[in-house]
Short mmCIF file of C-alpha atoms in Angstrom, two decimals:
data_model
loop_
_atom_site.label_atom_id
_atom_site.label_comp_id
_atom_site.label_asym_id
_atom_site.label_seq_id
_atom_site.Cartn_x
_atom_site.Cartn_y
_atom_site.Cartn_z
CA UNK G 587 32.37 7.16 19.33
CA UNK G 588 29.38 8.79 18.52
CA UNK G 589 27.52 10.66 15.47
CA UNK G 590 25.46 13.44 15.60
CA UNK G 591 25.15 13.26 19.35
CA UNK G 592 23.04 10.53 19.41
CA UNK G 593 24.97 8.07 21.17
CA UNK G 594 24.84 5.60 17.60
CA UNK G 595 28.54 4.03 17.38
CA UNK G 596 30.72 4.93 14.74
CA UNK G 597 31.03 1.27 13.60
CA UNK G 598 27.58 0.76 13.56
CA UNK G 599 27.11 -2.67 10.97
CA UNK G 600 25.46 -2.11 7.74
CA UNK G 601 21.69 -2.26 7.84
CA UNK G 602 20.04 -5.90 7.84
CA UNK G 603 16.55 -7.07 8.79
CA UNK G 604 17.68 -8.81 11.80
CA UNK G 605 19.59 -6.30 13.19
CA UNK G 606 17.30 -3.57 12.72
CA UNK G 607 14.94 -5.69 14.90
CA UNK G 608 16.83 -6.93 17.47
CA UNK G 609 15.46 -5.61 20.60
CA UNK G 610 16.55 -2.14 22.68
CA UNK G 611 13.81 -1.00 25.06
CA UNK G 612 14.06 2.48 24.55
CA UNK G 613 12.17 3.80 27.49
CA UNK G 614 10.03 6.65 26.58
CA UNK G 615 8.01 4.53 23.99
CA UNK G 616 8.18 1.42 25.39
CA UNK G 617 6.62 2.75 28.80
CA UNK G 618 3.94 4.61 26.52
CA UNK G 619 3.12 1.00 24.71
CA UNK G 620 3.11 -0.77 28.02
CA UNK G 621 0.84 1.38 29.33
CA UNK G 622 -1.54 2.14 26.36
CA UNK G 623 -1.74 -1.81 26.30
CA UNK G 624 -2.66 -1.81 30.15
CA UNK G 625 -5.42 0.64 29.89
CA UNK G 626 -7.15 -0.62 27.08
CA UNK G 627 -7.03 -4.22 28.47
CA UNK G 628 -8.18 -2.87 31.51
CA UNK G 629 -11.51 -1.36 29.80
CA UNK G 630 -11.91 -4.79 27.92
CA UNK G 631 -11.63 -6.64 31.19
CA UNK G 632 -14.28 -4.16 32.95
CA UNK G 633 -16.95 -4.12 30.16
CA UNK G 634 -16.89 -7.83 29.98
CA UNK G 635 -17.18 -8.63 34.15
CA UNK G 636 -20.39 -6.43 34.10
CA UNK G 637 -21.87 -8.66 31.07
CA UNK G 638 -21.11 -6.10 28.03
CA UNK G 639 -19.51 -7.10 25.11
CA UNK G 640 -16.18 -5.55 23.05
CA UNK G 641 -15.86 -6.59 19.47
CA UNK G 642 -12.43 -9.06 19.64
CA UNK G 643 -11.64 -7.00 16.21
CA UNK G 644 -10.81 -3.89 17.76
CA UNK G 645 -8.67 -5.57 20.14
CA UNK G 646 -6.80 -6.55 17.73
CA UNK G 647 -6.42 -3.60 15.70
CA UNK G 648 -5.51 -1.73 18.77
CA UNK G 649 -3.12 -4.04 20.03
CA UNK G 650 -1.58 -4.30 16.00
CA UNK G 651 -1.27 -0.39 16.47
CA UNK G 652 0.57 -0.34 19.71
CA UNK G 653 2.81 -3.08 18.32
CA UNK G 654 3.62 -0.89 14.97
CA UNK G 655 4.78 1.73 17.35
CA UNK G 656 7.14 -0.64 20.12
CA UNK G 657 8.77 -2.20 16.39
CA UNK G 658 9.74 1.40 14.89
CA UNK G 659 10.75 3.07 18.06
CA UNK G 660 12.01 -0.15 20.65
CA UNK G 661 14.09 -1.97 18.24
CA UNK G 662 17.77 -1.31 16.51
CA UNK G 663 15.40 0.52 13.67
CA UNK G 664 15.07 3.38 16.17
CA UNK G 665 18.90 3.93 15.89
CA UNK G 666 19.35 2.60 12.58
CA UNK G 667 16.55 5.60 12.07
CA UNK G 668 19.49 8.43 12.92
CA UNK G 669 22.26 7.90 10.77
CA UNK G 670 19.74 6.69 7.84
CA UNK G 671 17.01 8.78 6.00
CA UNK G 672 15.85 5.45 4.51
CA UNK G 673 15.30 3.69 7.62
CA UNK G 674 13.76 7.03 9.18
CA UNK G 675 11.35 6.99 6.75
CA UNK G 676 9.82 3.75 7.61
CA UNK G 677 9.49 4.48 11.39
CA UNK G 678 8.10 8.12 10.18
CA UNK G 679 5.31 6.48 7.73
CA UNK G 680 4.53 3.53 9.36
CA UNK G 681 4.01 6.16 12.84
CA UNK G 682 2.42 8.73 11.12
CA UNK G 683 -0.28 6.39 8.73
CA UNK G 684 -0.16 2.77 9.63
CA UNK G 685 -0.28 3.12 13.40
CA UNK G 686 -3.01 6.08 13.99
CA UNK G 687 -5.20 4.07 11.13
CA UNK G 688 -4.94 0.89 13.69
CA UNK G 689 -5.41 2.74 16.49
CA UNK G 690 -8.30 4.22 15.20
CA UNK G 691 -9.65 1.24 14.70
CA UNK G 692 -9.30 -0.07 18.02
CA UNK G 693 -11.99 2.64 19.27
CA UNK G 694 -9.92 3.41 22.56
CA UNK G 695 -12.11 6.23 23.14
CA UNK G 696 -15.06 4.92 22.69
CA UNK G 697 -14.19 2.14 25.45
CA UNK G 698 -12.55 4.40 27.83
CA UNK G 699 -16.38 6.53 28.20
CA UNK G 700 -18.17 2.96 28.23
CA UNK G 701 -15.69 1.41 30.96
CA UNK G 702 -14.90 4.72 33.18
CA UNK G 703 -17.53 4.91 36.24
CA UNK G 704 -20.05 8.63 35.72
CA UNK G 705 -19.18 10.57 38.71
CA UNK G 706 -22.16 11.49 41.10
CA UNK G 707 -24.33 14.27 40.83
CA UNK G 708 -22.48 17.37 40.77
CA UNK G 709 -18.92 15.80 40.30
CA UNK G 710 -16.35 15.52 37.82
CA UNK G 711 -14.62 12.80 37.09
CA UNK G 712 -12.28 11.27 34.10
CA UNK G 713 -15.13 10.20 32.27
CA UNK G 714 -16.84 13.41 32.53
CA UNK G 715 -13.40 15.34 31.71
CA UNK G 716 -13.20 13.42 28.79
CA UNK G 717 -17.24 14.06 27.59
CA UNK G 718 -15.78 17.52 27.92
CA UNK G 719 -13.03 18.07 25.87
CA UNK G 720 -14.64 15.94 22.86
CA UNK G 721 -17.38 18.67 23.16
CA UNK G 722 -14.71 21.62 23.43
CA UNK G 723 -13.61 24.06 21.02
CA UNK G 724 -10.18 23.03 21.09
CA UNK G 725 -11.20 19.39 19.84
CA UNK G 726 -13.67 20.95 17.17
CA UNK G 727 -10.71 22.78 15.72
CA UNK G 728 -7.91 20.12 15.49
CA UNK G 729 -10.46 17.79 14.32
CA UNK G 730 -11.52 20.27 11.46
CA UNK G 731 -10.06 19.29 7.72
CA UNK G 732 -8.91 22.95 7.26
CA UNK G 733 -6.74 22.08 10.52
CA UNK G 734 -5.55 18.49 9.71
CA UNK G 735 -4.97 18.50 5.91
CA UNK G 736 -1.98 21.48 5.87
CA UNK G 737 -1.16 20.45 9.42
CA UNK G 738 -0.50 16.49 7.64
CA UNK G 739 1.59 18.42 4.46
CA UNK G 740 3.15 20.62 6.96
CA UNK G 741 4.09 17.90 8.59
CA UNK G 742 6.62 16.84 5.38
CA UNK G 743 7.55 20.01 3.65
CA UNK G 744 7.85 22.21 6.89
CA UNK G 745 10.26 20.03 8.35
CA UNK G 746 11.86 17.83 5.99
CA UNK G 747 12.65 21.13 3.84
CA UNK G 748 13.71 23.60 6.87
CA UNK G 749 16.34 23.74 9.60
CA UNK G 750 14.06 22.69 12.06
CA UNK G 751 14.52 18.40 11.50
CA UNK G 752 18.47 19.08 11.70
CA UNK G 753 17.82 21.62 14.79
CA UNK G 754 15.42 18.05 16.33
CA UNK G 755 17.38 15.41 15.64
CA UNK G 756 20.58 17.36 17.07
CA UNK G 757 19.04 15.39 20.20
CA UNK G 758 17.67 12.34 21.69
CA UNK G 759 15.03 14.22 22.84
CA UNK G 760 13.84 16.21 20.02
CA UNK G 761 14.34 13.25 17.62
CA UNK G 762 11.75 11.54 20.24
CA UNK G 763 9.77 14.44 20.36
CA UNK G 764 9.27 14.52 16.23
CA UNK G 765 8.06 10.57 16.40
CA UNK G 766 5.63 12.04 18.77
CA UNK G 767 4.27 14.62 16.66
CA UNK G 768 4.35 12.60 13.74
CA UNK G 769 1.43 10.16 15.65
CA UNK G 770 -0.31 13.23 17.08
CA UNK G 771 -0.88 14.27 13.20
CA UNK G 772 -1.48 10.78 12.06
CA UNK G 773 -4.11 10.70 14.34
CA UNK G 774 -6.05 13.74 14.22
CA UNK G 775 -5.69 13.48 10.51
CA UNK G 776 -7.49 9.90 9.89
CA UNK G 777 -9.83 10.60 13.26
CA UNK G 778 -12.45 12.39 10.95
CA UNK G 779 -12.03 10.78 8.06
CA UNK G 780 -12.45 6.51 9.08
CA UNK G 781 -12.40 7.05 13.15
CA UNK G 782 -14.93 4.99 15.06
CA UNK G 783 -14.99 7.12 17.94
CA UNK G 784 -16.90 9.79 17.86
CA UNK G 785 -15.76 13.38 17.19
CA UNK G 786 -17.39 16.73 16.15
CA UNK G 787 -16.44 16.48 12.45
CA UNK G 788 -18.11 13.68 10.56
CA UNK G 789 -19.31 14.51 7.29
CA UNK G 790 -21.09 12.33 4.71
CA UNK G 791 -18.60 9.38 3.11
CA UNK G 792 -17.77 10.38 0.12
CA UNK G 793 -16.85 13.83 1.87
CA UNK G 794 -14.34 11.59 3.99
CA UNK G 795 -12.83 9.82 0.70
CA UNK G 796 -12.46 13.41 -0.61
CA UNK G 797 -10.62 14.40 2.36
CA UNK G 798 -8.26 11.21 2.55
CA UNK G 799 -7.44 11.90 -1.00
CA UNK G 800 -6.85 15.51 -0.38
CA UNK G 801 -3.70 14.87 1.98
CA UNK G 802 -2.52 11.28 0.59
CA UNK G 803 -0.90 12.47 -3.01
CA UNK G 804 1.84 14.86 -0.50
CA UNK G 805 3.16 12.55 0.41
CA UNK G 806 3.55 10.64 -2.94
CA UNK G 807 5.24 14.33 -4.27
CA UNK G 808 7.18 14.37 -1.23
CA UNK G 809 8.73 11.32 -2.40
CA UNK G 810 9.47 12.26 -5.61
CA UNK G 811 11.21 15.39 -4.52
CA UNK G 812 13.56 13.44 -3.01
CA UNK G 813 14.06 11.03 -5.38
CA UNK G 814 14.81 13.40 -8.00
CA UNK G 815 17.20 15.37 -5.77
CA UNK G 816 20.63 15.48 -7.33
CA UNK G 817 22.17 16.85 -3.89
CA UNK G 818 21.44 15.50 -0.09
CA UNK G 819 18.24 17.64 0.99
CA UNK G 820 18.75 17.24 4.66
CA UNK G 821 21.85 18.12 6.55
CA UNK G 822 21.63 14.85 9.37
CA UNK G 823 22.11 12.54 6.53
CA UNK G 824 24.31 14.28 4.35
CA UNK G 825 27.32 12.24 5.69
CA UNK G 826 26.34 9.01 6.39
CA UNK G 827 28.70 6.46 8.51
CA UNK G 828 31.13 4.85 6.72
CA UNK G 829 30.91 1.64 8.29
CA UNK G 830 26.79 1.92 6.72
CA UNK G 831 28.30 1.01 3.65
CA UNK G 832 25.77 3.53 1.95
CA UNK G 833 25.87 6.94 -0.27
CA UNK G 834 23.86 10.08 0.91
CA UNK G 835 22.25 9.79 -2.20
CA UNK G 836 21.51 6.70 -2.10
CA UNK G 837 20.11 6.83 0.96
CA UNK G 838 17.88 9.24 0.14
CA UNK G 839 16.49 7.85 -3.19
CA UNK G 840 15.31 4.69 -0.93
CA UNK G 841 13.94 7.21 1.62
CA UNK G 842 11.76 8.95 -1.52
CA UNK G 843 11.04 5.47 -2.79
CA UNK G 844 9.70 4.30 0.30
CA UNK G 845 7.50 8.10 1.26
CA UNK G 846 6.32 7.59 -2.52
CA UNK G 847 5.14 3.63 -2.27
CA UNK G 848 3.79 3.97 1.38
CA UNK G 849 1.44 6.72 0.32
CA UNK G 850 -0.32 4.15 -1.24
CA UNK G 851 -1.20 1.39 1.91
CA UNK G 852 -2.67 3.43 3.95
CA UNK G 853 -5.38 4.75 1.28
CA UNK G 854 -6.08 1.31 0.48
CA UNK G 855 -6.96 0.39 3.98
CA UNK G 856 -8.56 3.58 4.99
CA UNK G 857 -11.16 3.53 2.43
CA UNK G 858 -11.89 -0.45 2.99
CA UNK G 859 -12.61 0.84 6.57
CA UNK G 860 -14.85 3.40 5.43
CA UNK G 861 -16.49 1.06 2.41
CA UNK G 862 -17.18 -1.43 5.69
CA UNK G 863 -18.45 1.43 7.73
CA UNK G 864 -20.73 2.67 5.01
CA UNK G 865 -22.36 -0.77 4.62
CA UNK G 866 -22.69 -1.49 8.60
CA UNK G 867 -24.74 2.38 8.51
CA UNK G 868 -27.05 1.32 5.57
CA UNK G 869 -27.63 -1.65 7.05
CA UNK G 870 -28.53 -0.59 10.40
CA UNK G 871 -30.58 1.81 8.98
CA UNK G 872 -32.50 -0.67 6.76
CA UNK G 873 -33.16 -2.41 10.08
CA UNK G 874 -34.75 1.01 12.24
CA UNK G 875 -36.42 1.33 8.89
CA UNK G 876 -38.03 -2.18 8.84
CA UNK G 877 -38.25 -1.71 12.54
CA UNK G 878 -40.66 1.28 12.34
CA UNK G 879 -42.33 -0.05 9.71
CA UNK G 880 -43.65 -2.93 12.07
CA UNK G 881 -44.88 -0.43 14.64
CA UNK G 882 -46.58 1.76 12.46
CA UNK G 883 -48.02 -0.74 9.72
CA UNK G 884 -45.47 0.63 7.36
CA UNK G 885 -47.47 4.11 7.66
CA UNK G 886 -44.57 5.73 5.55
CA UNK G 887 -45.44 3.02 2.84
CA UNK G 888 -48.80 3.26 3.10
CA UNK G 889 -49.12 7.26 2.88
CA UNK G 890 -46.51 6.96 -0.50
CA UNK G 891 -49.01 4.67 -1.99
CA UNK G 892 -51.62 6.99 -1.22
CA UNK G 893 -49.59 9.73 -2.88
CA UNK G 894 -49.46 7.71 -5.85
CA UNK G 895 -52.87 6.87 -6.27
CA UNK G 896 -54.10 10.86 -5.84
CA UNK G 897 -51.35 11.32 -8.25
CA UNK G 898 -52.85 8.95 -10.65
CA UNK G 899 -56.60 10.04 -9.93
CA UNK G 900 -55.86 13.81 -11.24
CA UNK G 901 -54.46 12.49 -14.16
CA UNK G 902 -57.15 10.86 -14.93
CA UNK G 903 -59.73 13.33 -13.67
CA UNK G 904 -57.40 16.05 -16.19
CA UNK G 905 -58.01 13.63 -19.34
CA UNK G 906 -61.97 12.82 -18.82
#
């Protein structure tokens, strides 16, 4: 039999480890992985044949992300993930913060306009559709904080909080659908903030800290609200399986626990990629510095000097 229309058994086994990662293929993300994996490798593959090289780093960070992604949603914790708000919230904050941060990471866009071919003169091709919409006005508003940081609390309160998760996960689909969304906003959230590729938004760094801190504590009340909840807050897990083994209230105190203690990662490892990034800029820019300096005879150092000294000679001419 099933539950909620999802096609999840009515004697579905209490939650364990190993079942919730036995394998199950579910198409629509598993094609999307497969593919994402295929494309990227392909870029990789064509930048290093023509003698250009792709830091092995963001290979792996990319490949981590896609991986994050084919565990939540092609494994037994993509069904587990309908009957149990606990196990939901994992795929939702490991989709929605651990896998857009890794992504990020892995610079796909930034390789895509490196490996795609320019079109001729006159001609438009992927790589100059995608020069294009980074430089529209669509891009330059999702990628705006006033856009991402209530679009990221939206994200929990609007539909945790309304009829529209029960209305979505009434259905394969729409349950689908929200996983999608929930990486969409992931990713257009942490793009300005620690993204490597580049984007119309990118303020100084410790505007990007303020921003990351601006959306992370929502999700930290979010879990709180739930934990403190003396009633089930969402109508698809108010009446859990029996054969789960598990109270709705339970259930839900684990989901808070887990919203509440996950805020916490991806802060941590978003603002060790932008500590990173901060020291690779000064440092480059130490080196155009020094580099300049060699061309011009330090000129800059010399005129500051020279500063100084007329500096010091009306002080001395105001005393005498």
């Amino acid at each position: 039999m099933d539950h909620g229309g999802h096609g999840v058994s009515m004697d579905l086994a209490p939650f364990t480890l190993g079942r919730g990662l036995a394998f199950t293929g579910e198409p629509f993300f598993l094609t999307g992985c497969v593919v994402a994996l295929l494309l990227y490798g392909w870029g990789v593959v064509r930048l290093r044949r023509r003698g250009d090289a792709w830091p092995v780093g963001r290979v792996v960070a990319f490949t981590t992300g896609v991986l994050t992604i084919a565990l939540m949603m092609c494994t037994a914790l993509n069904e587990y993930g309908m009957v149990l708000f606990s196990v939901h919230m994992v795929q939702h904050m490991v989709i929605s913060m651990l896998s857009p941060i890794l992504l990020l990471l892995g610079a796909p866009v930034t390789l895509a306009l490196r490996a795609l071919p320019a079109a001729g003169r006159g001609r438009t091709g992927p790589r100059e559709l995608l020069v294009r919409l980074l430089h529209s006005r669509y891009v330059r508003v999702i990628s705006h904080p006033a856009f991402t940081i209530p679009l990221f609390i939206a994200s929990l309160y609007g539909l945790y909080f309304t009829p529209l998760f029960d209305a979505l996960m009434g259905s394969r689909p729409g349950h689908l659908g929200m996983m999608v969304h929930f990486l969409a906003v992931g990713l257009v959230f942490f793009w300005p903030i620690m993204g490597v590729d580049p984007g119309p938004h990118r303020p100084g760094y410790i505007m990007r800290m303020l921003e990351l801190f601006a959306g992370m504590p929502f999700h930290a009340f979010f879990g709180i609200a739930l934990m403190m909840a003396s009633e089930p807050m969402v109508g698809t897990y108010a009446d859990p399986l029996a054969s789960l083994g598990v109270t709705a209230l339970g259930d839900q105190n684990a989901a808070g626990g887990i919203a509440w203690a996950f805020s916490e990662i991806p802060s941590v490892l978003v603002l060790l990629a932008l500590v990173y990034q901060w020291y690779v800029s000064e440092q480059r820019q130490a080196r155009r510095l020094d580099r300049a300096a060699e061309r011009d005879g330090d000129a800059e150092l010399a005129a500051y000097n020279a500063y100084l000294s007329s500096l010091q000679a009306r002080s001395t001419a105001g005393r005498s």
